[in-house]
């Protein structure tokens, strides 16, 4: 069971996206919980403002420290009421380390995970220094907010939490579980647009099927992701 807490200015966006399909059913079955906390609810500004200009000038606005800090405190208090504390706080930012499958596996072991989604040009550095334990990016591109990256990470982590996927080994067998890309897959019909399903897959010989799939995974990885292929070869050597 992992409890995801998402600090955001757009709670509906996050909840809408994450309560759909497999993760929605996992929430209903109490395998995970997903809570979105609206940072704006914690501002002390009478007009509900959460951003301001940056000292030193330059374009754009910055999220202020106070509402972010108070929203985080409220979440930490709820977690403490259940007897847990010191939860990891992940700030979703292009300045972070790039997210990958091993990070997802490690984070899936945590009881509580707090995601902090920034907007505008980011968040006042002083509150980040006080509450953030991990700065993570989903890749080298800039988005309008941290919500989509947080949703990407929650999805990647949640599917590794025990019970979320029904097929227990699909979470490990798929791409990156062993550092290789997935092999090609086929379903009915046997012939489509003059293309046949590789005959070995119809042979019923499970050992041969497994060997073929591994070979295809290796070929694909070598072709498409030479970086992953090199790492795979080093591990095997
Ligand atoms: C903080 C994350 C947040 C600073 C966030 C922009 C892309 C990613 C934001 C900042 C984001 C990513 C919001 N865009 N690559 N936008 O994970 O400059």
Coordinates of C-alpha atoms and ligand atoms in Angstrom, one line a residue:
X1 CA 0.0 0.0 0.0
X2 CA 1.4 3.4 -1.0
X3 CA -0.3 6.7 -0.2
X4 CA 0.3 9.4 -2.9
X5 CA -0.1 13.0 -1.8
X6 CA 0.1 15.6 -4.5
X7 CA 0.5 19.3 -3.7
X8 CA -0.8 21.2 -6.7
X9 CA -2.7 24.3 -7.9
X10 CA -4.8 22.0 -10.1
X11 CA -6.2 19.1 -7.9
X12 CA -9.0 18.3 -10.4
X13 CA -6.5 17.7 -13.2
X14 CA -4.5 15.2 -11.1
X15 CA -7.4 13.4 -9.6
X16 CA -9.3 13.1 -12.9
X17 CA -6.3 11.6 -14.6
X18 CA -5.2 9.2 -11.8
X19 CA -8.7 7.9 -10.9
X20 CA -9.1 6.4 -14.3
X21 CA -8.7 2.8 -15.5
X22 CA -6.3 0.5 -13.6
X23 CA -5.2 3.1 -11.0
X24 CA -8.9 4.0 -10.3
X25 CA -9.7 0.4 -9.6
X26 CA -6.5 0.1 -7.5
X27 CA -7.8 3.0 -5.4
X28 CA -11.2 1.3 -5.0
X29 CA -9.5 -1.9 -3.9
X30 CA -7.4 0.0 -1.4
X31 CA -4.0 -1.0 -3.0
X32 CA -3.1 2.7 -3.2
X33 CA -4.6 6.0 -2.2
X34 CA -4.3 9.3 -4.1
X35 CA -4.9 12.6 -2.5
X36 CA -4.6 16.0 -4.2
X37 CA -4.1 19.0 -1.9
X38 CA -4.8 22.5 -3.3
X39 CA -1.9 24.7 -2.4
X40 CA -4.2 27.8 -2.9
X41 CA -6.3 26.6 0.1
X42 CA -3.3 27.5 2.3
X43 CA -2.5 31.0 1.1
X44 CA -2.8 33.8 3.7
X45 CA -3.3 36.3 0.9
X46 CA -6.8 37.7 1.1
X47 CA -7.1 37.5 -2.7
X48 CA -6.0 33.9 -2.9
X49 CA -2.7 34.8 -4.6
X50 CA 0.1 32.2 -4.5
X51 CA 2.7 33.8 -6.8
X52 CA 4.8 36.9 -7.1
X53 CA 7.6 38.6 -9.1
X54 CA 11.1 37.3 -8.7
X55 CA 13.8 39.3 -6.8
X56 CA 16.5 40.4 -9.2
X57 CA 13.9 40.9 -12.0
X58 CA 13.4 38.9 -15.2
X59 CA 10.3 37.4 -16.8
X60 CA 7.7 35.4 -15.1
X61 CA 6.3 34.7 -11.7
X62 CA 7.3 32.4 -8.9
X63 CA 5.2 30.4 -6.4
X64 CA 5.7 31.8 -2.9
X65 CA 7.1 29.8 0.0
X66 CA 4.3 30.3 2.6
X67 CA 1.3 28.5 0.9
X68 CA 3.6 25.6 -0.3
X69 CA 5.0 25.2 3.2
X70 CA 1.7 25.2 5.0
X71 CA 0.1 22.8 2.5
X72 CA 3.1 20.4 3.1
X73 CA 2.7 20.8 6.9
X74 CA -1.0 19.9 6.6
X75 CA -0.2 16.7 4.7
X76 CA 2.6 15.8 7.1
X77 CA 0.2 16.2 10.0
X78 CA -2.3 13.8 8.5
X79 CA 0.5 11.3 7.9
X80 CA 1.8 11.7 11.5
X81 CA -1.7 11.0 12.8
X82 CA -1.4 7.6 11.3
X83 CA 1.9 7.1 13.0
X84 CA 4.2 7.6 10.0
X85 CA 6.6 10.6 9.5
X86 CA 9.5 11.8 7.5
X87 CA 7.9 11.1 4.1
X88 CA 9.9 11.7 1.0
X89 CA 8.9 14.9 -0.8
X90 CA 9.5 14.8 -4.6
X91 CA 9.8 18.2 -6.3
X92 CA 9.0 17.7 -10.0
X93 CA 11.4 19.9 -11.9
X94 CA 13.4 20.1 -15.2
X95 CA 16.4 20.6 -12.8
X96 CA 16.1 17.2 -11.2
X97 CA 17.7 13.8 -11.9
X98 CA 16.0 12.0 -14.7
X99 CA 13.3 9.5 -13.7
X100 CA 13.8 5.8 -14.6
X101 CA 12.4 2.4 -13.8
X102 CA 14.8 1.6 -11.0
X103 CA 13.7 4.8 -9.2
X104 CA 10.1 3.8 -9.6
X105 CA 10.9 0.4 -8.1
X106 CA 12.6 2.0 -5.1
X107 CA 9.8 4.6 -4.6
X108 CA 7.2 1.9 -4.7
X109 CA 8.5 0.6 -1.4
X110 CA 7.5 3.8 0.4
X111 CA 4.4 4.1 2.6
X112 CA 3.8 7.7 1.7
X113 CA 5.1 9.8 -1.1
X114 CA 4.5 13.6 -1.4
X115 CA 4.7 15.2 -4.9
X116 CA 5.2 18.9 -5.2
X117 CA 4.0 20.4 -8.5
X118 CA 5.4 23.8 -9.4
X119 CA 3.9 26.3 -11.8
X120 CA 5.0 29.6 -13.4
X121 CA 8.8 29.7 -13.3
X122 CA 9.1 27.4 -10.3
X123 CA 9.0 27.8 -6.5
X124 CA 10.9 30.0 -4.0
X125 CA 14.2 28.2 -3.3
X126 CA 13.9 28.7 0.5
X127 CA 10.9 26.4 0.9
X128 CA 12.4 23.8 -1.4
X129 CA 15.5 23.7 0.9
X130 CA 13.3 23.0 3.9
X131 CA 10.9 20.3 2.6
X132 CA 12.2 18.7 -0.6
X133 CA 14.1 15.4 -0.3
X134 CA 14.2 14.4 -4.1
X135 CA 14.3 16.6 -7.2
X136 CA 13.2 14.6 -10.2
X137 CA 12.6 15.3 -13.9
X138 CA 10.8 13.1 -16.4
X139 CA 13.0 14.3 -19.2
X140 CA 14.7 17.2 -20.9
X141 CA 11.8 19.4 -21.8
X142 CA 9.8 22.1 -20.1
X143 CA 6.0 21.9 -19.4
X144 CA 3.6 24.6 -18.1
X145 CA 3.4 22.8 -14.7
X146 CA 4.6 19.8 -12.7
X147 CA 1.2 18.0 -12.7
X148 CA 1.8 15.9 -15.8
X149 CA 5.3 14.8 -14.7
X150 CA 3.9 14.0 -11.2
X151 CA 1.1 11.9 -12.9
X152 CA 3.6 10.1 -15.0
X153 CA 5.7 9.2 -11.9
X154 CA 2.7 8.2 -9.8
X155 CA 1.5 5.9 -12.6
X156 CA 5.0 4.3 -13.0
X157 CA 5.3 3.8 -9.3
X158 CA 1.7 2.7 -8.5
X159 CA 1.7 -0.2 -11.1
X160 CA 4.6 -1.7 -9.1
X161 CA 2.7 -1.6 -5.8
X162 CA 1.6 -5.2 -4.9
X163 CA -2.0 -5.9 -6.0
X164 CA -2.3 -3.0 -8.4
X165 CA -1.7 -5.2 -11.5
X166 CA -3.6 -8.5 -11.4
X167 CA -1.0 -10.3 -13.4
X168 CA 1.7 -10.3 -10.7
X169 CA 4.6 -10.8 -13.0
X170 CA 3.6 -8.4 -15.8
X171 CA 5.1 -5.5 -13.8
X172 CA 8.5 -7.2 -13.9
X173 CA 8.5 -8.9 -17.3
X174 CA 7.8 -5.8 -19.3
X175 CA 10.4 -3.4 -20.8
X176 CA 13.2 -2.4 -18.5
X177 CA 12.4 -5.0 -15.9
X178 CA 15.7 -6.7 -17.0
X179 CA 17.0 -3.6 -18.8
X180 CA 15.8 -4.8 -22.3
X181 CA 13.0 -3.6 -24.5
X182 CA 9.9 -5.7 -24.9
X183 CA 9.7 -8.3 -27.7
X184 CA 7.0 -7.9 -30.5
X185 CA 3.6 -9.3 -29.6
X186 CA 0.7 -10.7 -31.7
X187 CA -3.0 -11.5 -31.2
X188 CA -5.7 -12.9 -33.5
X189 CA -6.1 -13.3 -36.4
X190 CA -3.2 -15.5 -37.5
X191 CA -3.0 -13.7 -40.8
X192 CA -3.7 -9.9 -41.2
X193 CA -2.9 -7.8 -44.3
X194 CA -0.9 -10.9 -45.6
X195 CA 1.3 -10.8 -42.5
X196 CA 1.6 -14.1 -40.6
X197 CA 2.2 -14.4 -36.8
X198 CA 5.7 -15.9 -36.4
X199 CA 5.1 -19.7 -36.5
X200 CA 7.1 -20.4 -33.3
X201 CA 4.5 -18.6 -31.3
X202 CA 1.9 -21.1 -32.5
X203 CA 4.1 -24.1 -31.8
X204 CA 3.1 -24.6 -28.1
X205 CA 6.7 -25.1 -27.2
X206 CA 7.1 -22.7 -24.3
X207 CA 10.9 -23.1 -24.0
X208 CA 11.3 -22.2 -27.7
X209 CA 8.8 -19.3 -27.3
X210 CA 10.8 -17.9 -24.3
X211 CA 14.1 -18.2 -26.2
X212 CA 12.6 -16.5 -29.3
X213 CA 11.2 -13.6 -27.2
X214 CA 14.6 -13.1 -25.4
X215 CA 16.4 -13.1 -28.8
X216 CA 13.9 -10.5 -30.1
X217 CA 14.3 -8.4 -27.0
X218 CA 18.0 -8.4 -27.4
X219 CA 17.9 -7.6 -31.1
X220 CA 15.4 -4.8 -30.6
X221 CA 17.4 -3.2 -27.8
X222 CA 20.7 -3.4 -29.8
X223 CA 18.9 -1.7 -32.8
X224 CA 16.9 1.0 -31.0
X225 CA 18.7 1.6 -27.7
X226 CA 22.4 0.9 -28.0
X227 CA 22.9 2.5 -24.6
X228 CA 20.7 -0.1 -22.9
X229 CA 22.3 -2.9 -25.0
X230 CA 25.8 -1.9 -23.9
X231 CA 24.7 -1.9 -20.2
X232 CA 23.0 -5.3 -20.7
X233 CA 26.2 -6.8 -22.3
X234 CA 28.3 -5.5 -19.4
X235 CA 26.0 -7.1 -16.8
X236 CA 26.1 -10.4 -18.7
X237 CA 29.9 -10.4 -19.0
Ligands
LIG1 C1 9.6 23.9 -11.6 C2 8.8 19.3 -14.6 C3 8.5 23.4 -12.2 C4 10.5 24.7 -12.3 C5 8.1 20.5 -14.4 C6 9.1 24.5 -14.2 C7 8.9 19.8 -16.9 C8 9.2 19.0 -15.9 C9 8.2 23.7 -13.5 C10 10.3 25.0 -13.6 C11 7.9 21.3 -15.5 C12 10.0 17.7 -16.1 C13 7.0 23.2 -14.1 N1 8.3 20.9 -16.7 N2 10.8 17.7 -17.2 N3 7.2 22.5 -15.4 O1 9.9 16.8 -15.3 O2 11.2 25.7 -14.3

